[in-house]
Short mmCIF file of C-alpha atoms in Angstrom, two decimals:
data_model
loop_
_atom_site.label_atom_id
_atom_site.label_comp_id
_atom_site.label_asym_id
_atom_site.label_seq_id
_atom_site.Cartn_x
_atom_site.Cartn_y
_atom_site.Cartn_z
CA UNK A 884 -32.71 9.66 26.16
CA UNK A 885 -35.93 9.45 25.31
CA UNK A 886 -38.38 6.36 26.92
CA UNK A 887 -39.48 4.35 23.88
CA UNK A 888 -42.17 2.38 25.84
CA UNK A 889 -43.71 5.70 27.44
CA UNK A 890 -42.14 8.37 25.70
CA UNK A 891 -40.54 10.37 29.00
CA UNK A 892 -38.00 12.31 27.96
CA UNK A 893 -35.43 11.67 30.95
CA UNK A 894 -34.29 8.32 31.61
CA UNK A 895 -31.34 7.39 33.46
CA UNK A 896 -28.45 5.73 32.88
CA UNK A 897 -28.16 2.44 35.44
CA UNK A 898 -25.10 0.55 33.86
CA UNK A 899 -22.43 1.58 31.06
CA UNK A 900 -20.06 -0.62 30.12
CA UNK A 901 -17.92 -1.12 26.49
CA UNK A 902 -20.00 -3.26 23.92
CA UNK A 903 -18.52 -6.62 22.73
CA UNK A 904 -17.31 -4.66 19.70
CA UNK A 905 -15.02 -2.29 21.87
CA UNK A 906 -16.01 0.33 19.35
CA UNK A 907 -19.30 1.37 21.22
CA UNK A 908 -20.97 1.92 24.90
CA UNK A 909 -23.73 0.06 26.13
CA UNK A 910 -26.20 1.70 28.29
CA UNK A 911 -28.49 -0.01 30.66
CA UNK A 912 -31.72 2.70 31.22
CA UNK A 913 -34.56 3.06 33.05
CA UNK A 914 -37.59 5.41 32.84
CA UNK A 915 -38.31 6.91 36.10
CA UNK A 916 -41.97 7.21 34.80
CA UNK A 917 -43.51 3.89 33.74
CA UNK A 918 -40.54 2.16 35.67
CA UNK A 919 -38.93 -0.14 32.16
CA UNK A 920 -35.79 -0.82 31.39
CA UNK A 921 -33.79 -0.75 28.23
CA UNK A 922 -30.50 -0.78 26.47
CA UNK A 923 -29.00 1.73 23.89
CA UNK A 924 -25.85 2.02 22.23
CA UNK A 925 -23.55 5.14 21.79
CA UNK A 926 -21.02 4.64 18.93
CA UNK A 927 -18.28 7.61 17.58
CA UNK A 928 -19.89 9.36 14.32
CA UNK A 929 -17.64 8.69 11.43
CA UNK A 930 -17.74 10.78 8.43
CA UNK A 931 -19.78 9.57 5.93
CA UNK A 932 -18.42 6.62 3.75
CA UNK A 933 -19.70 6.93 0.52
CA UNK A 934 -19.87 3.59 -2.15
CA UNK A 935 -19.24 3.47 -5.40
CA UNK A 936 -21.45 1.64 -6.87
CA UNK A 937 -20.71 -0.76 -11.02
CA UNK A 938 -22.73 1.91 -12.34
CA UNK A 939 -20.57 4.55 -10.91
CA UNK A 940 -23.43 6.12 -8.92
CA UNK A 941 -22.28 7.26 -5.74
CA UNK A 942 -24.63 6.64 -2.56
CA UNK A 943 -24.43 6.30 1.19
CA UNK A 944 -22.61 3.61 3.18
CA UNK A 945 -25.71 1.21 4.57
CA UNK A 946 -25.15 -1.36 7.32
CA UNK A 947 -28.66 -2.73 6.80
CA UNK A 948 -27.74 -3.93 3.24
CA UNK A 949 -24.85 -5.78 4.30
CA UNK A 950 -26.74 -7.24 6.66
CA UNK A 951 -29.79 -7.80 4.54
CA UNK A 952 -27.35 -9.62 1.90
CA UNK A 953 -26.12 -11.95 4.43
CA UNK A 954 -29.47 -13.24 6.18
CA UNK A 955 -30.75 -13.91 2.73
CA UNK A 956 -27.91 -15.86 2.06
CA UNK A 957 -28.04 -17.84 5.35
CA UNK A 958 -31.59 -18.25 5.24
CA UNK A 959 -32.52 -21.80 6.35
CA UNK A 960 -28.79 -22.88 7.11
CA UNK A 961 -27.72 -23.74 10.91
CA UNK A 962 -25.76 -19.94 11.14
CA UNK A 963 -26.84 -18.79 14.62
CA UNK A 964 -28.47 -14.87 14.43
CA UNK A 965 -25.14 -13.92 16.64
CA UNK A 966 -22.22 -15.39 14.27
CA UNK A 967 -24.73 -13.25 11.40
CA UNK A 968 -24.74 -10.21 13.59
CA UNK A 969 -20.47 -10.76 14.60
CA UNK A 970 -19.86 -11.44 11.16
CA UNK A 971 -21.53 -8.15 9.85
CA UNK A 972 -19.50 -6.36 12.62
CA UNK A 973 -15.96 -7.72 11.40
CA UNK A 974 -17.02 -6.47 7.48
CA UNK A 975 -18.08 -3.33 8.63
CA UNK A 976 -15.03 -2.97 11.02
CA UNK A 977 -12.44 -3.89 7.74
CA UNK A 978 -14.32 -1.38 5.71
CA UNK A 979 -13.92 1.12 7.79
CA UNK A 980 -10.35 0.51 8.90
CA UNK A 981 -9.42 1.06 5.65
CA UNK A 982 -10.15 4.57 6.01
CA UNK A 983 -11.82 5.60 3.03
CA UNK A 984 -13.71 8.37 2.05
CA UNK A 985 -15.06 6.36 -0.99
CA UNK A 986 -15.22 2.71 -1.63
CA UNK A 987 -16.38 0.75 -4.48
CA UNK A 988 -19.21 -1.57 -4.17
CA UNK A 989 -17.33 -4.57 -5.85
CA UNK A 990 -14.26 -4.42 -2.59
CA UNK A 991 -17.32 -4.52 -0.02
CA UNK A 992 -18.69 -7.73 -2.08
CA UNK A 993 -15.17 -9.40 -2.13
CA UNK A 994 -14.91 -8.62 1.97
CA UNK A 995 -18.68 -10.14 2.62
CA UNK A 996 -17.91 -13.19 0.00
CA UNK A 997 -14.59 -13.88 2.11
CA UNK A 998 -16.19 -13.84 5.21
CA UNK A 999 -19.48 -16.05 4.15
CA UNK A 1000 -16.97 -18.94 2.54
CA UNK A 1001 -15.33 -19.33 5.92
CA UNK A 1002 -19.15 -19.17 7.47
CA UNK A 1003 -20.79 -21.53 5.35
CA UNK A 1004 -20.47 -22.61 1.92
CA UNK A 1005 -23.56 -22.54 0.77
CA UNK A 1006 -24.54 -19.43 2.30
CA UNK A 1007 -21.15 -18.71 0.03
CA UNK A 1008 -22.51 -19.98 -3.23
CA UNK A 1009 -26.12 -18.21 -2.73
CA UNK A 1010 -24.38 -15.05 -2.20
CA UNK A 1011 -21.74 -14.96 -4.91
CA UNK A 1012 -24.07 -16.57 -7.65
CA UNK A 1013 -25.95 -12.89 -7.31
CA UNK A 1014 -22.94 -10.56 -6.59
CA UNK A 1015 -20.74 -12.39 -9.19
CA UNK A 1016 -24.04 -12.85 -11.55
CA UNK A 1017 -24.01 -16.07 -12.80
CA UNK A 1018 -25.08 -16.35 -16.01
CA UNK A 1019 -25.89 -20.26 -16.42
CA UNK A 1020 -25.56 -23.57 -14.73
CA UNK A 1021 -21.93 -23.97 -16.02
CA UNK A 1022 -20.77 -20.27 -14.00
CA UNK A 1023 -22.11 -22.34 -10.92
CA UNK A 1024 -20.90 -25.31 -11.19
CA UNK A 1025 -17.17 -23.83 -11.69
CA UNK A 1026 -17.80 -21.74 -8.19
CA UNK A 1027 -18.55 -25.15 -7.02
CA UNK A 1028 -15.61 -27.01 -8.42
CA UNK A 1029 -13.38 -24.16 -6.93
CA UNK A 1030 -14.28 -24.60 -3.36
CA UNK A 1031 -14.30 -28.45 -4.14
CA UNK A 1032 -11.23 -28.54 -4.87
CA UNK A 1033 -9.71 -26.77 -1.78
CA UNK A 1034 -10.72 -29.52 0.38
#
């Protein structure tokens, strides 16, 4: 593994030990050259998952938009960076246990709206009033009225 402070090509492995997700390794390194330390992760490659998009374009699976989506939707509410980070892990690990080679956009936006209504509502009601695209105030206020009225 290559250093990414100095750039030495052989580093060696101090520590391994299964990440908090079980479904990876985490390896503490060090760089026998400028002496640093640092941590990498070795997960199992997974065939592709390809999504579906409304359009019916087809593109690549991406982590980062999930978890793009999701920060923009918590921004400025009290969700701590590792609930955000655990959260995208448990979407991520029910896609992919449904063992798919295709999935459609719309089931990925059901599984991240789920999972951000038991996380925070708001964070809930920024997120579904794009995904669901609300088309006035009345749209909103029935999302509103819905969770409301599960209390």
């Amino acid at each position: 593994m290559k250093c990414p402070y100095c750039g030495n090509p052989d580093t060696r492995v101090i520590d391994s030990r299964p990440a908090e997700d079980g479904s990876s390794i985490r390896r503490r390194r060090s760089c026998d050259t400028c002496g640093k330390r640092f941590t990498t992760y070795e997960k199992v490659e997974t065939i592709p998952l390809i999504v579906i998009k409304k359009d019916n374009n087809r593109e690549q699976y991406d982590r980062g938009k999930i978890e793009k989506g999701i920060l923009q939707a918590c921004y400025k509410r009290p969700v701590p960076a590792e609930v955000i980070r655990k959260t995208v892990e448990q979407i991520e690990t029910e896609i992919f246990n449904r063992e798919e080679k295709e999935i459609p956009s719309k089931v990925i936006g059901e599984i991240v709206m789920h999972k951000l209504k038991d996380l925070d509502e708001v964070a809930y009601v920024r997120f579904a009033s794009v995904y669901r695209e609300f088309k006035d105030v009345n749209t909103f206020m029935e999302e509103l009225k819905s969770i409301l009225d599960k209390k």
